[in-house]
XYZ file of C-alpha atoms in Angstrom:
583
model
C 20.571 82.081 16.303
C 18.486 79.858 14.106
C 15.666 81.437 11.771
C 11.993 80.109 11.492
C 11.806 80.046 7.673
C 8.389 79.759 5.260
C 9.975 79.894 2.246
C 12.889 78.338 0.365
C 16.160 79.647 1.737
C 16.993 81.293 -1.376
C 14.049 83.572 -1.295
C 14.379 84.207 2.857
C 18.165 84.938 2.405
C 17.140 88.131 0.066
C 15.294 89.601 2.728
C 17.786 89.504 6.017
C 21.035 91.301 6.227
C 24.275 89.631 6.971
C 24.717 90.772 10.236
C 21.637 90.163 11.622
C 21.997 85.853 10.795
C 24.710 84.683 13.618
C 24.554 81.176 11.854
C 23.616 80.035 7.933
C 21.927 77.295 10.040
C 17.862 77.251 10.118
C 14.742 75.850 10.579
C 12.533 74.285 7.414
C 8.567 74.747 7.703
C 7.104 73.651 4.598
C 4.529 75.251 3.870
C 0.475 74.682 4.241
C -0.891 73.494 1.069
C 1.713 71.510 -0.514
C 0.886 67.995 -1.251
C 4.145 66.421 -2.008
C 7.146 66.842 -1.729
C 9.665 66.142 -4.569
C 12.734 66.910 -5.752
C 12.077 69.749 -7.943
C 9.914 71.894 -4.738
C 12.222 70.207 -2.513
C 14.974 70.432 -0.204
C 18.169 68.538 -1.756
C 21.226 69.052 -1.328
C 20.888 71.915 1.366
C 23.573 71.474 4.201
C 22.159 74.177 6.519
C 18.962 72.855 7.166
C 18.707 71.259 10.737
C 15.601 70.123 11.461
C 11.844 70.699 9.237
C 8.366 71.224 9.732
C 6.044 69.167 7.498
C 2.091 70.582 7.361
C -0.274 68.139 7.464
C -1.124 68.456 3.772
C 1.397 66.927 2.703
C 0.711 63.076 1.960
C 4.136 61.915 -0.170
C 7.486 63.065 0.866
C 8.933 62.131 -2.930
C 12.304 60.874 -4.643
C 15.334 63.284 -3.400
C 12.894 65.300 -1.307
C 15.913 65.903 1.151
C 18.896 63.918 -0.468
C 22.318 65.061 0.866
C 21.033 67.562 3.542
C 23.535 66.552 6.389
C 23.312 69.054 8.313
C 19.391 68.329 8.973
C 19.282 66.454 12.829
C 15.453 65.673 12.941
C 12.419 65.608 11.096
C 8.513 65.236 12.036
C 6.592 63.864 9.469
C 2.697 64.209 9.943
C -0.211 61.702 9.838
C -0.878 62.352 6.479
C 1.892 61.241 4.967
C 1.449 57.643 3.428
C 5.185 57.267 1.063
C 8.503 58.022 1.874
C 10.055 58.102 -1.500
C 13.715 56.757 -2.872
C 15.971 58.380 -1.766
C 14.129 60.744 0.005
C 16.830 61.119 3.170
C 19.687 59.857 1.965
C 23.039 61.298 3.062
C 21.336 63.554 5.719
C 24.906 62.105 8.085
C 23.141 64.171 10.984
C 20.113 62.787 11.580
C 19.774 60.904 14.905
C 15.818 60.076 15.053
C 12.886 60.671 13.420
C 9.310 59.486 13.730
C 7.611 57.495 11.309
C 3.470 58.096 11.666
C 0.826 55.040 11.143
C 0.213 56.751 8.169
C 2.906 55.442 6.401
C 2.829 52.062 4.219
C 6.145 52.586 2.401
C 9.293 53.422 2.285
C 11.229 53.441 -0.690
C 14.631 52.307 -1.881
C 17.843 53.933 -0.189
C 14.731 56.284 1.642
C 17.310 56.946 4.558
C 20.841 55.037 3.035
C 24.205 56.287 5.004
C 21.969 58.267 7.874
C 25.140 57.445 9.279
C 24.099 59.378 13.141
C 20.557 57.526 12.916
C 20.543 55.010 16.263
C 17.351 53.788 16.272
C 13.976 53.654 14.183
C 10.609 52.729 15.196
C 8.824 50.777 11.936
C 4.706 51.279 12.277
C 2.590 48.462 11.824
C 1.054 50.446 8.739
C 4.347 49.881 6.565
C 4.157 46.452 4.385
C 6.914 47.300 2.204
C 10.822 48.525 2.561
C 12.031 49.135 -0.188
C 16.212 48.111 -1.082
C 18.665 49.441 0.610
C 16.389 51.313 2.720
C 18.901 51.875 5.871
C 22.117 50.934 3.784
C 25.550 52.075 5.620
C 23.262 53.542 8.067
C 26.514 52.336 10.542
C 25.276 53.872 14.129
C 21.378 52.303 13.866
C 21.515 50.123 17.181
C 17.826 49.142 17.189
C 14.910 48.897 14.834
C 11.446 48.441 16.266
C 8.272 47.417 14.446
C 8.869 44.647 11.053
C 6.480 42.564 12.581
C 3.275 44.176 10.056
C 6.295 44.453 7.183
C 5.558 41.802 3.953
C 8.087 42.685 1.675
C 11.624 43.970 3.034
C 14.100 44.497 -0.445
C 17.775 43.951 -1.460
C 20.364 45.414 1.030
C 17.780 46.939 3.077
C 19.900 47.003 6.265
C 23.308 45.788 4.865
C 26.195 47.484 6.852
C 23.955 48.987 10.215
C 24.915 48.558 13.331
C 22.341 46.222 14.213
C 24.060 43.172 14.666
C 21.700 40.840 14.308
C 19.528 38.219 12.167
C 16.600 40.621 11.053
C 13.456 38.862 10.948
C 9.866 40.199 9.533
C 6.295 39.794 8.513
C 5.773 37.593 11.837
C 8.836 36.553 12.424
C 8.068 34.546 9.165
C 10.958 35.837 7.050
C 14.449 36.190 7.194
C 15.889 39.097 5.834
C 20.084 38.246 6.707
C 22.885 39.473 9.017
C 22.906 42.763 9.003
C 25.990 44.606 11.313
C 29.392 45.101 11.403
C 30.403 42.419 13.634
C 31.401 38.986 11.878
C 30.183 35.772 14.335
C 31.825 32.898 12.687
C 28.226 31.280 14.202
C 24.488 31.743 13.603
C 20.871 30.741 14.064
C 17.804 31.597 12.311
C 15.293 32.248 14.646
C 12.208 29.352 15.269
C 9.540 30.649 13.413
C 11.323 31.736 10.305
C 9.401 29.680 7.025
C 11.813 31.658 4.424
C 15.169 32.712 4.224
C 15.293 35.580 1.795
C 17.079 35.848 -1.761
C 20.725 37.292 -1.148
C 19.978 36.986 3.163
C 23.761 35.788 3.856
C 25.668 36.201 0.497
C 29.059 37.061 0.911
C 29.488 36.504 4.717
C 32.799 34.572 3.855
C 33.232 35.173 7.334
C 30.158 32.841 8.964
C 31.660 29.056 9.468
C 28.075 27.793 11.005
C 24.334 28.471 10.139
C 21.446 26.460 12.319
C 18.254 26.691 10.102
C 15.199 25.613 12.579
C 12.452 23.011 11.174
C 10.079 25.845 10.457
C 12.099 26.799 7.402
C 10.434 25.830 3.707
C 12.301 27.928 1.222
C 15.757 29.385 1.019
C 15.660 32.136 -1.659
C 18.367 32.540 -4.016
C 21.984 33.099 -3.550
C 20.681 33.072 0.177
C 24.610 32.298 0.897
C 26.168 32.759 -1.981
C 29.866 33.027 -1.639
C 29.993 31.945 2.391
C 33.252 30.254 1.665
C 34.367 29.717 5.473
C 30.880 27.820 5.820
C 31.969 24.215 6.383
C 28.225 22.146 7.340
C 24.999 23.306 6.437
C 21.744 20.815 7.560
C 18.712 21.454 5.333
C 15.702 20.749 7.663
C 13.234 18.444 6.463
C 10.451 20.946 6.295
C 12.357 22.088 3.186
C 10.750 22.164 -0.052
C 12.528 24.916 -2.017
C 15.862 25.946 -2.642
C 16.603 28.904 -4.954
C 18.911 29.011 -7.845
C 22.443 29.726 -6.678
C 21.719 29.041 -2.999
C 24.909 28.093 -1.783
C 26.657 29.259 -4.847
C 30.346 29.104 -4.425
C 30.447 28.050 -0.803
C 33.986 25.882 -1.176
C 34.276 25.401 2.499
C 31.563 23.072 2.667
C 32.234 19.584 3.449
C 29.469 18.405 4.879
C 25.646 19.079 3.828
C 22.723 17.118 6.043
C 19.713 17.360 3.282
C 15.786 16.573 3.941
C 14.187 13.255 3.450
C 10.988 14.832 0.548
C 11.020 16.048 -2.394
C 12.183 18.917 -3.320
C 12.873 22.092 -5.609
C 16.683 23.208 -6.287
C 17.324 25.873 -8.350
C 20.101 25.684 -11.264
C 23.629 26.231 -9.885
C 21.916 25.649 -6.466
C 25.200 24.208 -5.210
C 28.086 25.495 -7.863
C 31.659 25.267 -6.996
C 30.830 23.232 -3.800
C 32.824 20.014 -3.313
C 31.406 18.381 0.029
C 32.949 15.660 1.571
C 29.696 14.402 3.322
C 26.324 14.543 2.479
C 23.852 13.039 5.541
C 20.508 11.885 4.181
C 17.710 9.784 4.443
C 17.079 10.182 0.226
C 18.663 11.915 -2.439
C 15.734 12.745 -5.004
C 16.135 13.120 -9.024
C 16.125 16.916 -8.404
C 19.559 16.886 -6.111
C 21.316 15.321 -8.927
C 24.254 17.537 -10.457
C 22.392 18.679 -13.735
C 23.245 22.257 -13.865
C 25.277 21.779 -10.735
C 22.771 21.490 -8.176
C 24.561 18.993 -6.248
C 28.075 17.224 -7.385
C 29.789 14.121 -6.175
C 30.733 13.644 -2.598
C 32.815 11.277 -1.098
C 30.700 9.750 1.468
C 26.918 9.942 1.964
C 25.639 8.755 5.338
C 22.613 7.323 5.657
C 19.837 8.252 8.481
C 17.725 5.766 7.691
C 17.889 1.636 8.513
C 19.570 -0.801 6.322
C 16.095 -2.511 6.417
C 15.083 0.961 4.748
C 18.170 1.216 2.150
C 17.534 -1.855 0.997
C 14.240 -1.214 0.596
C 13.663 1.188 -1.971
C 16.122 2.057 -5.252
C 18.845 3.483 -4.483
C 20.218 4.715 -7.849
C 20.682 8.277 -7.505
C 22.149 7.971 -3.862
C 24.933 5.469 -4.804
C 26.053 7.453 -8.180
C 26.340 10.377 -6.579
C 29.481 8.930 -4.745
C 31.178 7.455 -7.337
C 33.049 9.816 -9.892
C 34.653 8.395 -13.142
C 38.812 9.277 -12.934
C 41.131 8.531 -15.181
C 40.417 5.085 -16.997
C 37.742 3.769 -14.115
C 35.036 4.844 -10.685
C 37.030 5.928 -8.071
C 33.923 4.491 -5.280
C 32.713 6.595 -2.266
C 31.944 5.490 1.056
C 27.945 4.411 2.250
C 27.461 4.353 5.974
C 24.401 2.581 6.856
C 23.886 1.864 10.891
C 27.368 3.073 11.421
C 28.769 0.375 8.739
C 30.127 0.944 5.407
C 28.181 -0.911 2.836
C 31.335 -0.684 0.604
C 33.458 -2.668 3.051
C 31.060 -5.218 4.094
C 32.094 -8.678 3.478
C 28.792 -9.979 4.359
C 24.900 -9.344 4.721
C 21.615 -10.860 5.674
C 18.740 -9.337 3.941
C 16.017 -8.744 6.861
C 13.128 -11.382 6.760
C 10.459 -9.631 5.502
C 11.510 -7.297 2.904
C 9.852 -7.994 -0.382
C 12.180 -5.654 -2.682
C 15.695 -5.240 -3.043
C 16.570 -2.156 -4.446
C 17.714 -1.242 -7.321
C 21.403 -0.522 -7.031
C 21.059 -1.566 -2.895
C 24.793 -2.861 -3.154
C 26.546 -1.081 -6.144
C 29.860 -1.598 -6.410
C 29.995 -3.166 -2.671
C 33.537 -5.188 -4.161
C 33.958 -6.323 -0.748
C 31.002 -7.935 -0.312
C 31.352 -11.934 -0.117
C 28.279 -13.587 0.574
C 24.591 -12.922 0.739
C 21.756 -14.358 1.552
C 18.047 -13.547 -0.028
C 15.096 -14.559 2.316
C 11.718 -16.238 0.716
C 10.263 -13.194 0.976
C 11.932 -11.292 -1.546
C 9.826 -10.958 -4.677
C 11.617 -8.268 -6.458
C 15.601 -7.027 -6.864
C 16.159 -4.118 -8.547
C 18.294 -2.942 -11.888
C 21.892 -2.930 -10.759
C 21.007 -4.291 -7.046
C 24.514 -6.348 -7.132
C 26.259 -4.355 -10.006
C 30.024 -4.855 -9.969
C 29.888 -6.577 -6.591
C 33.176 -8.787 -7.607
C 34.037 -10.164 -4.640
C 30.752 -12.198 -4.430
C 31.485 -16.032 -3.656
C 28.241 -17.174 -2.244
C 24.503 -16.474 -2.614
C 22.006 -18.218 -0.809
C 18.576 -17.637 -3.310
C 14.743 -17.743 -1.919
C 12.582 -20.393 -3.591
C 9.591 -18.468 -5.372
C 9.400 -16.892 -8.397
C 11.220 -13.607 -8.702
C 11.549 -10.579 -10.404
C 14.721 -9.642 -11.470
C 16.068 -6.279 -13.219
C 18.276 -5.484 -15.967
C 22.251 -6.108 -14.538
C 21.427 -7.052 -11.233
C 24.391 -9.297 -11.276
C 26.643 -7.738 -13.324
C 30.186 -8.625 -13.079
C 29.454 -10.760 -10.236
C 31.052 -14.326 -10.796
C 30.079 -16.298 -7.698
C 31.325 -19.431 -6.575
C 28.470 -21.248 -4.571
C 25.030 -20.579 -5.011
C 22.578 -22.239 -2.211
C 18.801 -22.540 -3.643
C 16.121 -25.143 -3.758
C 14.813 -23.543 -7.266
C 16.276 -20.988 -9.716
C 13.346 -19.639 -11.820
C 14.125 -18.758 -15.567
C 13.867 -14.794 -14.318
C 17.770 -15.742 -12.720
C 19.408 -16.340 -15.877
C 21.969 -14.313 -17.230
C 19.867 -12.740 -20.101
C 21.233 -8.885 -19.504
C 23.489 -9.847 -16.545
C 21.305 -10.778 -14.254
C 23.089 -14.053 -12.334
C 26.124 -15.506 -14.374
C 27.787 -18.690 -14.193
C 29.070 -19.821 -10.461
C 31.134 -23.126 -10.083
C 28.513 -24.962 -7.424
C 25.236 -25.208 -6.718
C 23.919 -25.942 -3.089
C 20.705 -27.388 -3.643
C 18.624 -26.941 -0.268
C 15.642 -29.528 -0.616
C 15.794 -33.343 -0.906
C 17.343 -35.778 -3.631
C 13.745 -36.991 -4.018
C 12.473 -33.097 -4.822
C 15.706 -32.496 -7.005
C 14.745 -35.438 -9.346
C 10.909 -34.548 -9.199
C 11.337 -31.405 -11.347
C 12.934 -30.025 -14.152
C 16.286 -28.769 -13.558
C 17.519 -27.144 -16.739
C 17.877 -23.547 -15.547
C 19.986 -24.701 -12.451
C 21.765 -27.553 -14.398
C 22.472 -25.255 -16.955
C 24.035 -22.342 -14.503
C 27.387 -24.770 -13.147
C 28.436 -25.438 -16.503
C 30.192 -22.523 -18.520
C 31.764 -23.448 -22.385
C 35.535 -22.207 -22.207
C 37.979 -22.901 -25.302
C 36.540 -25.623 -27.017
C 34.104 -27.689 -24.236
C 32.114 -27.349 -21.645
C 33.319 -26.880 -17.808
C 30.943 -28.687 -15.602
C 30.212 -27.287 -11.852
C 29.051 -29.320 -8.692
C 25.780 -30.006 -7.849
C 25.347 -30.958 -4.369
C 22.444 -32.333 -2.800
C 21.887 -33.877 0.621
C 25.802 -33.338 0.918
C 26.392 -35.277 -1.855
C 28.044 -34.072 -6.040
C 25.600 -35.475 -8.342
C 28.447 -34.980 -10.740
C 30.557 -37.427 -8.704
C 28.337 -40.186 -7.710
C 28.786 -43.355 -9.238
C 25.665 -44.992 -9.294
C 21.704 -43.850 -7.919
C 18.428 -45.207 -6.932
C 15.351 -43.176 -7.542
C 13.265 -43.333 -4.737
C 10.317 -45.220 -5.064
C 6.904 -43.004 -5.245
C 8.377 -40.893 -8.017
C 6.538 -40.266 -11.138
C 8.852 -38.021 -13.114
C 12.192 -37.299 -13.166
C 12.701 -33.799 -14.299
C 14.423 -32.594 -17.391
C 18.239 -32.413 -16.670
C 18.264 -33.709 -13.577
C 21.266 -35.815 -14.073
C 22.562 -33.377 -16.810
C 26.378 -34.083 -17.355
C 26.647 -36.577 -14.213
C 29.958 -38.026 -16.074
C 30.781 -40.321 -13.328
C 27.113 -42.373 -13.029
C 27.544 -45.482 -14.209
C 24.313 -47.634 -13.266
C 20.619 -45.894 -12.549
C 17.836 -47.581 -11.054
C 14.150 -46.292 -11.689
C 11.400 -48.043 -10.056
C 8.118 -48.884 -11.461
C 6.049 -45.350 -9.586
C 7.976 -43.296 -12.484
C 5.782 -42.445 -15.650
C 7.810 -40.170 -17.628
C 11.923 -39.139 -18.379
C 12.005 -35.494 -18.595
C 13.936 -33.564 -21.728
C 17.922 -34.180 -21.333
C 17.233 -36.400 -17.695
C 20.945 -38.312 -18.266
C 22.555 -36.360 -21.141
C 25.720 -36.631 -21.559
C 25.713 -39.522 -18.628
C 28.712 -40.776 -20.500
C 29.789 -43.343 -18.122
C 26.419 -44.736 -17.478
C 26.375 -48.491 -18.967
C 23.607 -49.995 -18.055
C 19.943 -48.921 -17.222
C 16.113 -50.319 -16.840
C 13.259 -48.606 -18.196
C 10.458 -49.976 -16.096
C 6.898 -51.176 -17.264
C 5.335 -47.828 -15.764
C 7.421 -45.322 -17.947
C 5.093 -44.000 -20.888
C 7.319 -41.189 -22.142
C 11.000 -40.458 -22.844
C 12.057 -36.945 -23.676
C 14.395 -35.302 -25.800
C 18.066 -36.129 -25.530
C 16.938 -37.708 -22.732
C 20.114 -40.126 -23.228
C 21.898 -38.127 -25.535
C 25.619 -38.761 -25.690
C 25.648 -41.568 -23.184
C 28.406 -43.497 -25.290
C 28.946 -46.152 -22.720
C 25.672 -47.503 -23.315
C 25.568 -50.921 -24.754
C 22.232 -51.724 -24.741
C 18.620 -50.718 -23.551
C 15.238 -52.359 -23.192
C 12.319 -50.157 -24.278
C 9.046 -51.757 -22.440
C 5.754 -51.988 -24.124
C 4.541 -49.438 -21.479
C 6.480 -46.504 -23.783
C 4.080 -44.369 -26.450
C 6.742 -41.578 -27.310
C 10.769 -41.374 -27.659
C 11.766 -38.265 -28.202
C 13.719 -36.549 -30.644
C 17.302 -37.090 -30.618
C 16.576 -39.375 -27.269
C 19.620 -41.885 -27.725
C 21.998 -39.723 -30.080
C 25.536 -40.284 -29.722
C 24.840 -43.215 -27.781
C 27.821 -45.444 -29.892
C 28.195 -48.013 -27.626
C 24.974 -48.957 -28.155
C 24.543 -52.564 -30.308
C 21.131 -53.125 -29.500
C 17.763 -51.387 -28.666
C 14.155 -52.963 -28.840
C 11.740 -50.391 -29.683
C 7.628 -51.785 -29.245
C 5.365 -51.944 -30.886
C 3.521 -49.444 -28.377
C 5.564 -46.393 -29.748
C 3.958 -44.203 -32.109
């Protein structure tokens, strides 16, 4: 039979005879009075206890308070109690239920750990806080009612019950992890779920597949570290945090889809993970591999439109793909609309856009032609860095903006512009020399300004001289063209505008033109002959310079100012009149 006892066993033992107990096995009623109970006026350790009686003055049941007593099968704790204590049931292997009062708020670390015969448990909505390991190995616990109310659930709460399930709490707000014995190789996070907790999934080397829902914002540190069979992760854009060591280790991953914000990564966020894909709309400072938050990747897809890549600077996004090997960048892949920008041979910048980006086209070696509308106003550092197979780019007409290296390495062949600013020059690599110009306006607007900068961009010194490009205007190579007439109506013609035009031998200027522009015919060395009409008031510098087939030239009483150097190296020339009009 089993005995009603009042007292610890000890002293009740000392009072019955052998023969009269037919089991060691008893009953436990605490006593009235006590307040708390702890390990030192407690129970621990005692094996033949099988179930207890708690008074109602007791309002803590304390650390150890019934530790390793597995022979104890249930247990009704009173109204007044407000703490379970570490500890407090663990090892009792025999319990199968017990009944947790409103009263209680907590329950403390490893409180009921390896209740290995507990099935189910009923949480009240008074408890806020479980403390870690709670319900650890508790291996039969089927169900668990009532983490609704809970805010803070700790470490290994529920790690290796029976459950078999994602544990959510506090709302359905937080996930706590997997907690059962099975091993799905897929899960989902409940909708609802704003935070996954720190440690939730580490070590589930087992899980190949997580779905995180939209609601998510954080994912708490080494939430699943070491999940080496995981292979794809996608970060929801509601994301804004993600703890140190995250996905720590998680080698199996090739492919991550991250949000389009900012956002927080911890250090080591992404350690030892190699991914083979990364899906994203942006790729922030903060995702960058400092501290191994993110490394290289082999091909990044992008969600957004190329309208939108081109768009904005697209530094850290295009270095993340390329990783330095050997002697040289082995280059990643860039899919943008289903097309890899690294394989393109040719694109049309959308009408519209105002700013190429800086490092838009990085390294796109493939890449052939482009063509810049008018309304660009802006392209970014790097925008065409390395892009070596460039042959042609058609330029817009205004003034432009250009960053550091924009060209560099980029030798192109034809370049089809009406103007090219000063801002194009290759001052820090930002267009170099190309062979021919295709000048998109009229012969008459061509002579009208100065030309220097575009002049200046077909010729390239190699050895010991200059090599002289084409300049092509209404279909025709200035350099080739034997003889021109200015059209009547102009007042100026620009500086350089016949610049190194070897073959002109015989120029015509009518009487509407009021000034020769700085270098206009330098270097015209085949030019023989030419008339400097009444109108002209002004001739610039080496406006004639080097034109050594000159043999003679007629200054008119119209001209104030020669400038310097305006006929040097002009040998041929036995004869000039200078009047008396120049000062």
């Amino acid at each position: 039979m089993v005995k009603q006892i009042t007292l610890k066993k000890l002293v009740a033992l000392a009072c019955l005879s052998f023969s009269s107990l037919s089991s060691w096995a008893y009953e436990l009623v605490i006593p009235e009075g006590t307040t708390e109970i702890t390990r030192e006026n407690g129970y621990w350790g005692d094996k033949d206890i099988t179930s207890v009686v708690i008074p109602n003055s007791v309002t803590a049941i304390g650390f150890y308070a019934f530790y390793g007593c597995t022979g104890l099968t249930s247990v009704t704790i009173p109204n007044s109690v407000t703490a379970i204590g570490n500890w407090a049931f663990r090892y009792c292997s025999s319990l199968t239920s017990i009944t947790i009062p409103n009263s209680v708020t907590t329950i403390g670390d490893y409180a009921f750990s390896d209740c290995s015969s507990l099935t189910s448990i009923t949480i009240p909505n008074s408890v806020t806080e479980i403390g870690g390991g709670a319900f650890y190995g508790c291996s039969s616990l089927k169900e668990i009612i009532g983490l609704d109310a809970v805010d803070t659930i700790g470490f290994l709460a529920f790690y290796n019950c029976g459950l078999n399930q994602v544990l959510c709490y506090n709302h359905g707000k937080k996930c706590l992890g997997w907690s059962g014995a099975e091993r799905p190789h897929e899960l989902t996070i409940p909708d609802g779920v704003e935070s996954i907790d720190n440690n939730a999934f580490s070590g589930c080397a087992w899980l190949t597949s997580i779905t995180i829902p939209n609601s998510v914002t954080a994912i708490g540190y080494g939430a699943f570290d070491g999940c080496t069979g995981l292979t794809s992760v996608t970060i929801p854009n509601g994301v804004t945090t993600i703890g140190e060591k995250a996905f720590y280790g998680c080698s199996g991953l090739t492919s991550i889809t991250i949000p389009d914000g900012e956002i927080e990564i911890g250090e080591y966020a992404f350690d030892e993970c190699s991914p083979d894909t990364v899906v994203a709309k942006n790729i922030s400072d903060t995702w960058r591999s400092w501290r191994y938050k993110l490394g290289r990747f082999k091909t990044l897809v992008y969600t957004g439109t190329l309208t939108e890549w081109i768009s904005e600077d697209r530094s850290n996004m295009t270095s993340m793909v390329d990783e330095w090997v050997g002697d040289g960048y082995v280059h990643g892949s860039i899919m943008v609309e289903g097309k890899n920008l690294r394989e393109m041979t040719s694109v049309t910048i959308p009408d519209g856009i105002k700013t190429i980006g800086g490092s838009a086209f990085r390294y796109c070696s493939s890449l052939t032609s482009i063509t810049i509308p008018n309304s660009v106003t802006t392209i970014g550092e790097k925008a065409f860095y390395s892009c070596t197979g460039l042959t042609s780019i058609t330029i817009p007409d205004g003034e432009i903006e250009i960053g550091k290296e924009a060209f560099y390495e980029c030798s192109p062949d034809t370049v089809v512009a009406k103007n090219i600013s000063d801002t194009w020059r290759s001052w820090r690599y930002k267009l170099g020399r190309f062979k021919t110009l295709v000048y998109t306006g009229t012969l008459t607007e061509w002579i009208s300004e100065d030309r220097s900068n575009m002049t200046s961009m077909v010729d390239e010194w190699v050895g010991d001289g200059y090599v002289h490009g084409s300049i092509m205007v209404e279909g025709k190579n200035l350099r080739e063209m034997t003889s021109v007439t200015i059209p009547d109506g102009i007042k100026t013609i620009g500086g350089s505008a016949f610049r190194y035009c070897s073959s002109l031998t015989s120029v015509t200027i009518p009487n509407s033109v009021t000034s020769i522009g700085d270098h206009a015919f330098y270097d015209c060395s085949s030019l023989t002959s030419v008339t400097i009409p009444n109108s002209v008031t002004s001739i610039g510098d080496y406006a004639f310079y080097d034109c050594y087939s000159l043999t003679s030239v007629t200054i008119p009483n119209s001209v104030t100012s020669i400038g310097d150097y305006a006929f040097d190296g002009c040998t041929g020339l036995t004869s000039v009149t200078i009047p008396n009009s120049v000062t």
